[in-house]
Amino acid sequence: MPKSLNNDAAGVLPAIAGKVVKWQKVSGRNDLPWQRKRDPYHVWLSEIMLQQTQVATVRDYFVRFLKRFPDVAALAAAPMDEVLGLWSGLGYYSRARNLHRCAAQVMELHGGSFPPTAQLLQTLPGIGPSTAAAIAALCFGERVAILDGNVRRVLTRVLGFDGDLSLVANERELWRLATELLPRRDLIQAMPRYTQGLMDLGATVCKGNATCELCPLETLCVARRLGQQQRYPVKTRKVKRSAQSIWLLWAQALDGSIWLSKRPSPGVWGGLYCFALFEDRAALQAALPADYQAALLDAPALTHVLTHKDLYLHPVQVLLPKSVRPSSEGAWFAAPEWPALGLPAPVRKLLTQVSGFPVRDGASR
Ligand code: SF4
């Protein structure tokens, strides 16, 4: 028995899969838009969107994406700007860039069909081991374990697994145990429901504040028995947060157009259209011809939270004739053009304030 596995857990391993499968059938989520067909394109799209994002937000985005890109061929053929435009507001834009690259590789290397094993799926851009396993288990019934953040929480609690997951050896051990918990080979047809069940448990029952009385694993769960749900998962190394102040030149022309330039990738908001950015106000001011420097107007500052960083944003407004270019790269964009552009959430929010330009629900980054 591994050191990090609570002694009490050893006997419960075989019973877990059956309970999860039974529970999922009755109490799990079975009506999500990407569950209607077990189409790998749909499942892949939803899995990527669901990373760091709630189901309630993803629903609308998923439907919009499918309407515009009904299959992987349509997505691969679309311009990247259009993909980023549709993604706008979902945040973590590297996911959208990888989505596009992945679609292109599925077309070029796999004849337009997602490969049917987790091992091959992992070779595609933006698909990590847990996402690959989820697609393979849900669509192809492969007997492979998933281990995303939600599932990690469920399993460490049920098993009383107190190994520090900052250490690779412990993470590997938890994967091994997750594999041991999978439905037996003679019950392999239960793989999709078991996989979905674990995801549903983590998302709806075994949350930060666990509602153990609704959980099918309550009688088996070590953390529940010890009253130590909050102890798991154990991860000592925390991500270090940083902070950055940025000045945004919010330049508007007399006809209402806005000056936007495409951000370099990689980097904050890479590939998205944004106001010109500056490290301080003096640099922003110096970018304008002298005639306009006195006309700058400071808008209220806002804080924008990224995964590892807090951004303190200082928008500065100015009205300019279209003959003035506020930065070397960029162009004037009229209001009807904005919805199709990939815009960072704070820029979208600022534009909404002046024009009623729509911000999508749930937009956070
Ligand atoms: Fe999580 Fe409670 Fe279920 Fe244990 S019993 S898996 S802590 S919800």
Short mmCIF file of N, CA, C and O in Angstrom, two decimals, residues 250 299-300 302 346 348-357 359:
data_model
loop_
_atom_site.label_atom_id
_atom_site.label_comp_id
_atom_site.label_asym_id
_atom_site.label_seq_id
_atom_site.Cartn_x
_atom_site.Cartn_y
_atom_site.Cartn_z
N TRP A 250 -7.04 54.79 -24.99
CA TRP A 250 -8.39 54.57 -25.52
C TRP A 250 -8.66 55.71 -26.52
O TRP A 250 -9.26 56.72 -26.18
N ALA A 299 -9.83 57.84 -17.38
CA ALA A 299 -11.06 57.12 -17.02
C ALA A 299 -10.79 56.36 -15.72
O ALA A 299 -9.62 56.14 -15.36
N PRO A 300 -11.84 55.94 -14.99
CA PRO A 300 -11.59 55.20 -13.73
C PRO A 300 -10.76 53.94 -13.97
O PRO A 300 -11.00 53.22 -14.96
N LEU A 302 -9.30 50.11 -13.39
CA LEU A 302 -9.99 48.85 -13.04
C LEU A 302 -8.95 47.76 -12.82
O LEU A 302 -7.84 47.83 -13.34
N PRO A 346 -11.72 43.32 -20.48
CA PRO A 346 -11.82 44.70 -19.99
C PRO A 346 -12.04 45.70 -21.12
O PRO A 346 -12.73 46.70 -20.94
N ARG A 348 -13.60 45.09 -23.96
CA ARG A 348 -15.01 44.89 -24.33
C ARG A 348 -15.92 45.64 -23.34
O ARG A 348 -16.89 46.28 -23.71
N LYS A 349 -15.55 45.55 -22.08
CA LYS A 349 -16.37 46.19 -21.04
C LYS A 349 -16.35 47.72 -21.20
O LYS A 349 -17.38 48.38 -21.12
N LEU A 350 -15.16 48.26 -21.46
CA LEU A 350 -15.06 49.71 -21.63
C LEU A 350 -15.85 50.16 -22.85
O LEU A 350 -16.55 51.17 -22.81
N LEU A 351 -15.77 49.40 -23.93
CA LEU A 351 -16.50 49.78 -25.13
C LEU A 351 -18.01 49.70 -24.90
O LEU A 351 -18.77 50.48 -25.46
N THR A 352 -18.43 48.77 -24.07
CA THR A 352 -19.85 48.65 -23.76
C THR A 352 -20.37 49.91 -23.10
O THR A 352 -21.47 50.38 -23.35
N GLN A 353 -19.52 50.45 -22.22
CA GLN A 353 -19.95 51.63 -21.48
C GLN A 353 -20.23 52.81 -22.41
O GLN A 353 -21.11 53.61 -22.16
N VAL A 354 -19.48 52.87 -23.53
CA VAL A 354 -19.70 54.03 -24.39
C VAL A 354 -20.70 53.78 -25.51
O VAL A 354 -21.25 54.70 -26.08
N SER A 355 -20.95 52.49 -25.82
CA SER A 355 -21.74 52.26 -27.03
C SER A 355 -22.86 51.25 -26.89
O SER A 355 -23.61 51.04 -27.82
N GLY A 356 -22.93 50.56 -25.76
CA GLY A 356 -23.93 49.50 -25.65
C GLY A 356 -23.48 48.25 -26.37
O GLY A 356 -24.24 47.30 -26.54
N PHE A 357 -22.23 48.21 -26.81
CA PHE A 357 -21.65 47.03 -27.44
C PHE A 357 -21.75 45.85 -26.47
O PHE A 357 -21.42 45.99 -25.29
N VAL A 359 -21.46 42.74 -23.97
CA VAL A 359 -20.51 41.89 -23.28
C VAL A 359 -21.22 40.58 -23.02
O VAL A 359 -22.33 40.56 -22.51
#
